Amino acid sequence: MNTVEYPQRKQAVIMLLLTNLFWGVSFPVVKALGLVHADIVPAAGTWFATFYCIAPRFVLATLVLMAVQYRSFWRMTKAEWQQGALIGLFSAAGMLLQNDGLQFTEASTSAFLTQFYAILIPLTLAIWQRRNPGASVWWSCLLVLAGVAILGRFDWQSFSFGRGETETLVCSVFFMGQIMCLGWKRFAGNRPEKITFVMFATQALIFSSLAAVAAPDATTLLVPWQSEVWLGLTLILTLFCTIGSFTLMNTWQPRISTTEAGLLYCFEPIFASIMALMLPAWFSRWAGFDYPNETVTWTLLIGGALITAANLIILLRPPRVTLSVAN
């Protein structure tokens, strides 16, 4: 049996938990941003709101990294261009399918199916490398799926498989591709700040183009920038949920196994639920709209406990064979 040592494993776990926290913040922020869009550009439609919630954060993030690396942002290897573009494409495709799928399925179903990458990753790697990752990995995967199902109040009786469910499952495959791309050994020497810049630039180009097509007219693209609330929420998304989260992800994920990373990212819905207990009321007081806090539920406590238990199993009893992407 082969094992792979990760000297900075503990630090990586902490940094990726912080990544999940930033992603958790994004859920109530995006919801609040949608309410702002409905108020200031009501005739623009939901697709424009979706694209224009994503595009500015990646445009601004690209400009920030360009300013920070102004002397050398264009100096990168071919492998860094390739990995950054691949991650950006995987992430953009996943976001698009997830957002469209939400229009045709319940939010709880979307949350459950999106997290399927937690089991798709070890399954794919086990088939690829013809190795069994061990009982601890499979038990952790099952606990994660059970936890996410309870957390999202997933109901098997009302479940039907249509367009929304199909798109959400496919989106999970793209997110799996994003996670696995960071673990490819051929990209092991790439600099995180370079691939992050290319990733942001790729998504900025994609979503800006889509927003321009979806906008009823050119004026609609300018109106949100005149709203202080919209600017404030967009800056939160840019600084914490984009620059902060993806820089941490691209820097620290390669320092643990791909399987462990997939399980760790399932903390995202827990942090999202916790943030929804406090942030909506703050946003409501600031912006003047009605967005009440959510309340603590048994689903949050039990679902969160199962996801936490799954990660404790894999962290305290790591598999004898650490599956990662070879090339």
Short mmCIF file of C-alpha atoms in Angstrom, two decimals:
data_model
loop_
_atom_site.label_atom_id
_atom_site.label_comp_id
_atom_site.label_asym_id
_atom_site.label_seq_id
_atom_site.Cartn_x
_atom_site.Cartn_y
_atom_site.Cartn_z
CA MET A 1 0.00 0.00 0.00
CA ASN A 2 1.33 3.44 -0.91
CA THR A 3 0.88 6.42 1.35
CA VAL A 4 1.43 10.07 0.64
CA GLU A 5 2.65 12.42 3.36
CA TYR A 6 1.24 15.94 3.63
CA PRO A 7 3.51 17.86 6.06
CA GLN A 8 1.19 20.89 6.28
CA ARG A 9 -2.02 18.87 6.56
CA LYS A 10 -3.29 20.47 9.79
CA GLN A 11 -2.69 24.00 8.54
CA ALA A 12 -4.38 23.12 5.25
CA VAL A 13 -7.47 21.81 7.05
CA ILE A 14 -7.77 25.04 9.05
CA MET A 15 -7.35 27.20 5.96
CA LEU A 16 -9.94 25.19 4.01
CA LEU A 17 -12.39 25.47 6.91
CA LEU A 18 -11.90 29.24 6.65
CA THR A 19 -12.61 28.89 2.92
CA ASN A 20 -15.90 27.19 3.78
CA LEU A 21 -16.72 30.00 6.21
CA PHE A 22 -16.27 32.60 3.46
CA TRP A 23 -18.44 30.56 1.10
CA GLY A 24 -21.05 30.28 3.84
CA VAL A 25 -21.15 34.07 4.08
CA SER A 26 -21.87 34.26 0.36
CA PHE A 27 -25.30 32.60 0.62
CA PRO A 28 -27.12 35.34 2.58
CA VAL A 29 -25.11 38.00 0.70
CA VAL A 30 -26.24 36.64 -2.68
CA LYS A 31 -29.82 36.41 -1.42
CA ALA A 32 -29.67 40.04 -0.27
CA LEU A 33 -28.09 41.07 -3.56
CA GLY A 34 -30.99 39.43 -5.39
CA LEU A 35 -33.44 41.53 -3.37
CA VAL A 36 -31.49 44.66 -4.29
CA HIS A 37 -31.56 43.70 -7.99
CA ALA A 38 -35.31 43.15 -7.84
CA ASP A 39 -35.70 46.65 -6.42
CA ILE A 40 -33.36 48.70 -8.63
CA VAL A 41 -33.66 46.81 -11.96
CA PRO A 42 -37.01 44.96 -11.69
CA ALA A 43 -37.47 44.59 -15.44
CA ALA A 44 -34.06 43.00 -16.06
CA GLY A 45 -35.14 39.43 -15.26
CA THR A 46 -33.70 36.67 -13.10
CA TRP A 47 -31.00 35.58 -15.55
CA PHE A 48 -29.48 39.05 -15.65
CA ALA A 49 -29.59 39.17 -11.84
CA THR A 50 -27.79 35.83 -11.68
CA PHE A 51 -25.07 36.80 -14.15
CA TYR A 52 -24.63 40.28 -12.69
CA CYS A 53 -24.32 38.91 -9.19
CA ILE A 54 -21.34 36.83 -10.32
CA ALA A 55 -19.65 38.94 -13.03
CA PRO A 56 -18.70 42.05 -10.98
CA ARG A 57 -17.10 40.04 -8.19
CA PHE A 58 -14.77 38.28 -10.63
CA VAL A 59 -14.05 41.44 -12.62
CA LEU A 60 -13.12 43.30 -9.42
CA ALA A 61 -11.15 40.32 -8.10
CA THR A 62 -9.18 40.17 -11.36
CA LEU A 63 -8.38 43.88 -11.13
CA VAL A 64 -7.28 43.55 -7.49
CA LEU A 65 -4.90 40.69 -8.26
CA MET A 66 -3.64 42.57 -11.30
CA ALA A 67 -2.86 45.57 -9.08
CA VAL A 68 -1.17 43.42 -6.42
CA GLN A 69 0.94 41.65 -9.05
CA TYR A 70 1.26 44.65 -11.38
CA ARG A 71 4.91 43.98 -12.20
CA SER A 72 4.52 40.31 -13.01
CA PHE A 73 0.87 39.27 -13.33
CA TRP A 74 1.38 38.29 -17.00
CA ARG A 75 4.56 36.30 -16.30
CA MET A 76 3.48 32.72 -15.82
CA THR A 77 4.18 29.30 -17.19
CA LYS A 78 2.08 27.46 -19.75
CA ALA A 79 1.01 25.02 -17.03
CA GLU A 80 -0.22 27.91 -14.84
CA TRP A 81 -2.29 29.30 -17.72
CA GLN A 82 -3.72 25.85 -18.37
CA GLN A 83 -4.61 25.05 -14.77
CA GLY A 84 -6.08 28.49 -14.08
CA ALA A 85 -8.23 28.37 -17.22
CA LEU A 86 -9.40 24.81 -16.47
CA ILE A 87 -10.38 25.68 -12.91
CA GLY A 88 -12.18 28.80 -14.14
CA LEU A 89 -14.11 26.83 -16.77
CA PHE A 90 -15.06 24.06 -14.33
CA SER A 91 -16.19 26.60 -11.74
CA ALA A 92 -18.14 28.73 -14.24
CA ALA A 93 -19.94 25.70 -15.69
CA GLY A 94 -20.82 24.46 -12.22
CA MET A 95 -22.18 27.86 -11.16
CA LEU A 96 -24.26 28.22 -14.33
CA LEU A 97 -25.84 24.78 -14.04
CA GLN A 98 -26.43 25.16 -10.31
CA ASN A 99 -28.19 28.51 -10.74
CA ASP A 100 -30.33 27.31 -13.64
CA GLY A 101 -31.15 24.07 -11.85
CA LEU A 102 -32.42 26.02 -8.84
CA GLN A 103 -35.22 27.37 -11.01
CA PHE A 104 -36.56 23.84 -11.54
CA THR A 105 -35.96 22.09 -8.22
CA GLU A 106 -36.14 22.71 -4.48
CA ALA A 107 -33.23 24.41 -2.73
CA SER A 108 -32.90 21.41 -0.39
CA THR A 109 -32.63 19.04 -3.36
CA SER A 110 -30.02 21.31 -4.96
CA ALA A 111 -27.94 21.41 -1.77
CA PHE A 112 -28.08 17.61 -1.46
CA LEU A 113 -27.23 16.79 -5.08
CA THR A 114 -24.47 19.43 -5.31
CA GLN A 115 -22.55 17.75 -2.48
CA PHE A 116 -22.45 14.47 -4.41
CA TYR A 117 -18.88 15.34 -5.41
CA ALA A 118 -17.92 14.17 -1.90
CA ILE A 119 -18.61 10.59 -2.99
CA LEU A 120 -17.89 11.05 -6.71
CA ILE A 121 -14.27 12.04 -5.99
CA PRO A 122 -13.17 8.90 -4.09
CA LEU A 123 -15.24 6.72 -6.43
CA THR A 124 -13.61 8.24 -9.52
CA LEU A 125 -10.11 8.02 -8.05
CA ALA A 126 -10.66 4.45 -6.85
CA ILE A 127 -11.68 3.38 -10.37
CA TRP A 128 -8.90 5.43 -11.96
CA GLN A 129 -6.14 4.07 -9.74
CA ARG A 130 -7.75 0.66 -9.06
CA ARG A 131 -7.36 1.10 -5.32
CA ASN A 132 -9.84 0.91 -2.48
CA PRO A 133 -9.43 4.03 -0.32
CA GLY A 134 -10.58 2.11 2.75
CA ALA A 135 -13.58 1.87 5.04
CA SER A 136 -12.96 5.24 6.73
CA VAL A 137 -13.39 7.08 3.42
CA TRP A 138 -16.60 5.29 2.46
CA TRP A 139 -18.12 5.74 5.93
CA SER A 140 -17.22 9.42 5.82
CA CYS A 141 -18.86 9.79 2.40
CA LEU A 142 -22.08 8.16 3.62
CA LEU A 143 -22.16 10.34 6.75
CA VAL A 144 -21.65 13.46 4.64
CA LEU A 145 -24.50 12.58 2.29
CA ALA A 146 -26.78 11.79 5.23
CA GLY A 147 -25.79 15.04 6.94
CA VAL A 148 -26.41 17.16 3.85
CA ALA A 149 -29.75 15.41 3.24
CA ILE A 150 -30.89 16.18 6.80
CA LEU A 151 -29.45 19.70 6.73
CA GLY A 152 -31.32 20.49 3.52
CA ARG A 153 -34.49 18.65 4.64
CA PHE A 154 -34.30 16.47 1.56
CA ASP A 155 -37.54 14.51 1.01
CA TRP A 156 -37.28 11.25 -0.94
CA GLN A 157 -41.08 10.98 -1.24
CA SER A 158 -41.39 14.23 -3.18
CA PHE A 159 -38.20 13.72 -5.19
CA SER A 160 -38.54 13.50 -8.96
CA PHE A 161 -35.77 13.51 -11.54
CA GLY A 162 -36.19 16.29 -14.07
CA ARG A 163 -34.24 19.15 -15.62
CA GLY A 164 -33.31 20.78 -12.31
CA GLU A 165 -32.05 17.57 -10.74
CA THR A 166 -30.10 16.62 -13.87
CA GLU A 167 -28.42 20.03 -14.10
CA THR A 168 -27.53 19.97 -10.41
CA LEU A 169 -25.93 16.53 -10.65
CA VAL A 170 -23.93 17.65 -13.69
CA CYS A 171 -22.90 20.80 -11.81
CA SER A 172 -21.56 18.54 -9.05
CA VAL A 173 -19.41 16.79 -11.66
CA PHE A 174 -17.95 20.14 -12.76
CA PHE A 175 -17.22 21.11 -9.15
CA MET A 176 -15.54 17.72 -8.77
CA GLY A 177 -13.42 18.59 -11.82
CA GLN A 178 -12.44 21.89 -10.22
CA ILE A 179 -11.37 20.14 -7.01
CA MET A 180 -9.51 17.36 -8.82
CA CYS A 181 -7.73 19.81 -11.12
CA LEU A 182 -6.06 21.35 -8.07
CA GLY A 183 -4.70 17.92 -7.14
CA TRP A 184 -3.17 17.02 -10.51
CA LYS A 185 0.51 16.20 -10.05
CA ARG A 186 1.41 17.74 -13.42
CA PHE A 187 0.45 21.13 -11.92
CA ALA A 188 2.27 20.58 -8.61
CA GLY A 189 4.82 23.34 -9.22
CA ASN A 190 2.30 26.02 -10.18
CA ARG A 191 2.10 29.22 -8.13
CA PRO A 192 -1.32 29.72 -6.44
CA GLU A 193 -1.45 33.47 -7.08
CA LYS A 194 -0.96 32.91 -10.82
CA ILE A 195 -3.61 30.22 -11.29
CA THR A 196 -6.01 32.25 -9.15
CA PHE A 197 -5.54 35.28 -11.40
CA VAL A 198 -6.22 33.24 -14.56
CA MET A 199 -9.22 31.57 -12.90
CA PHE A 200 -10.73 34.96 -12.00
CA ALA A 201 -10.04 36.42 -15.44
CA THR A 202 -11.67 33.40 -17.13
CA GLN A 203 -14.84 33.69 -15.05
CA ALA A 204 -14.92 37.48 -15.39
CA LEU A 205 -14.89 37.13 -19.18
CA ILE A 206 -17.56 34.41 -19.22
CA PHE A 207 -20.04 36.02 -16.84
CA SER A 208 -19.52 39.57 -18.12
CA SER A 209 -20.34 38.37 -21.63
CA LEU A 210 -23.45 36.55 -20.39
CA ALA A 211 -24.59 39.59 -18.39
CA ALA A 212 -24.16 41.84 -21.43
CA VAL A 213 -26.30 39.49 -23.51
CA ALA A 214 -28.97 39.16 -20.79
CA ALA A 215 -29.21 42.90 -20.07
CA PRO A 216 -32.26 44.61 -21.64
CA ASP A 217 -30.09 47.61 -22.51
CA ALA A 218 -26.73 49.20 -21.74
CA THR A 219 -28.21 51.42 -19.01
CA THR A 220 -29.18 48.35 -16.99
CA LEU A 221 -25.49 47.46 -16.68
CA LEU A 222 -24.76 50.84 -15.05
CA VAL A 223 -27.72 51.21 -12.67
CA PRO A 224 -26.49 48.80 -9.93
CA TRP A 225 -23.20 50.68 -9.60
CA GLN A 226 -25.15 53.72 -8.38
CA SER A 227 -26.53 51.81 -5.38
CA GLU A 228 -24.46 51.99 -2.17
CA VAL A 229 -26.05 48.79 -0.85
CA TRP A 230 -25.31 46.90 -4.07
CA LEU A 231 -21.70 48.14 -4.01
CA GLY A 232 -21.29 47.14 -0.37
CA LEU A 233 -22.64 43.63 -0.88
CA THR A 234 -20.57 43.20 -4.05
CA LEU A 235 -17.42 44.23 -2.19
CA ILE A 236 -18.14 41.63 0.52
CA LEU A 237 -18.52 38.98 -2.18
CA THR A 238 -15.33 40.16 -3.90
CA LEU A 239 -13.01 40.45 -0.90
CA PHE A 240 -14.11 37.52 1.25
CA CYS A 241 -16.13 35.10 -0.91
CA THR A 242 -13.98 35.39 -4.03
CA ILE A 243 -10.43 36.66 -3.41
CA GLY A 244 -10.24 35.28 0.13
CA SER A 245 -11.92 31.92 -0.44
CA PHE A 246 -10.41 30.95 -3.79
CA THR A 247 -6.91 32.15 -2.89
CA LEU A 248 -7.04 29.95 0.20
CA MET A 249 -8.50 27.05 -1.78
CA ASN A 250 -5.91 27.23 -4.56
CA THR A 251 -3.05 27.63 -2.07
CA TRP A 252 -3.93 25.04 0.54
CA GLN A 253 -6.01 22.33 -1.14
CA PRO A 254 -2.97 20.77 -2.90
CA ARG A 255 -1.49 20.18 0.57
CA ILE A 256 -4.08 17.53 1.43
CA SER A 257 -5.54 14.67 -0.59
CA THR A 258 -8.29 15.36 -3.11
CA THR A 259 -10.66 13.01 -1.26
CA GLU A 260 -10.17 14.84 2.04
CA ALA A 261 -10.73 18.18 0.31
CA GLY A 262 -14.05 17.03 -1.15
CA LEU A 263 -15.26 16.01 2.31
CA LEU A 264 -14.04 19.23 3.93
CA TYR A 265 -15.95 21.35 1.41
CA CYS A 266 -19.17 19.80 2.69
CA PHE A 267 -18.85 22.13 5.69
CA GLU A 268 -20.06 24.89 3.36
CA PRO A 269 -23.81 24.31 3.97
CA ILE A 270 -23.20 24.26 7.74
CA PHE A 271 -21.53 27.67 7.65
CA ALA A 272 -24.23 28.92 5.27
CA SER A 273 -26.92 27.88 7.75
CA ILE A 274 -25.06 29.54 10.64
CA MET A 275 -24.59 32.78 8.69
CA ALA A 276 -28.30 32.76 7.82
CA LEU A 277 -29.06 32.91 11.56
CA MET A 278 -27.57 36.40 11.93
CA LEU A 279 -26.65 38.21 8.70
CA PRO A 280 -30.11 38.69 7.08
CA ALA A 281 -31.36 40.99 9.85
CA TRP A 282 -28.19 43.08 9.63
CA PHE A 283 -28.60 43.41 5.88
CA SER A 284 -32.28 44.31 6.33
CA ARG A 285 -31.48 47.15 8.75
CA TRP A 286 -28.75 48.42 6.44
CA ALA A 287 -30.63 48.17 3.14
CA GLY A 288 -34.21 48.69 4.30
CA PHE A 289 -35.71 45.49 2.87
CA ASP A 290 -37.42 42.55 4.57
CA TYR A 291 -35.02 39.62 4.93
CA PRO A 292 -35.53 37.87 8.30
CA ASN A 293 -32.98 35.69 10.06
CA GLU A 294 -33.46 31.95 9.94
CA THR A 295 -33.80 29.99 13.19
CA VAL A 296 -31.87 27.12 14.75
CA THR A 297 -33.45 23.81 13.77
CA TRP A 298 -32.90 20.15 14.60
CA THR A 299 -31.87 19.62 10.98
CA LEU A 300 -28.99 22.07 11.39
CA LEU A 301 -27.81 20.40 14.60
CA ILE A 302 -28.08 16.78 13.44
CA GLY A 303 -26.98 17.39 9.84
CA GLY A 304 -24.05 19.49 11.01
CA ALA A 305 -23.06 16.84 13.56
CA LEU A 306 -23.00 14.10 10.90
CA ILE A 307 -20.86 16.17 8.51
CA THR A 308 -18.50 17.05 11.36
CA ALA A 309 -18.28 13.39 12.41
CA ALA A 310 -17.48 12.38 8.83
CA ASN A 311 -14.58 14.80 8.68
CA LEU A 312 -13.30 13.82 12.12
CA ILE A 313 -13.17 10.18 10.97
CA ILE A 314 -11.14 11.02 7.88
CA LEU A 315 -8.89 13.49 9.74
CA LEU A 316 -8.20 11.35 12.83
CA ARG A 317 -8.03 8.05 10.93
CA PRO A 318 -6.74 8.90 7.47
CA PRO A 319 -6.91 6.14 4.85
CA ARG A 320 -3.91 3.86 4.45
CA VAL A 321 -3.99 4.68 0.76
CA THR A 322 -4.25 8.39 0.06
CA LEU A 323 -5.92 8.85 -3.29
CA SER A 324 -4.85 11.84 -5.31
CA VAL A 325 -4.81 12.69 -8.97
CA ALA A 326 -1.71 11.38 -10.69
CA ASN A 327 -1.61 13.50 -13.80
#
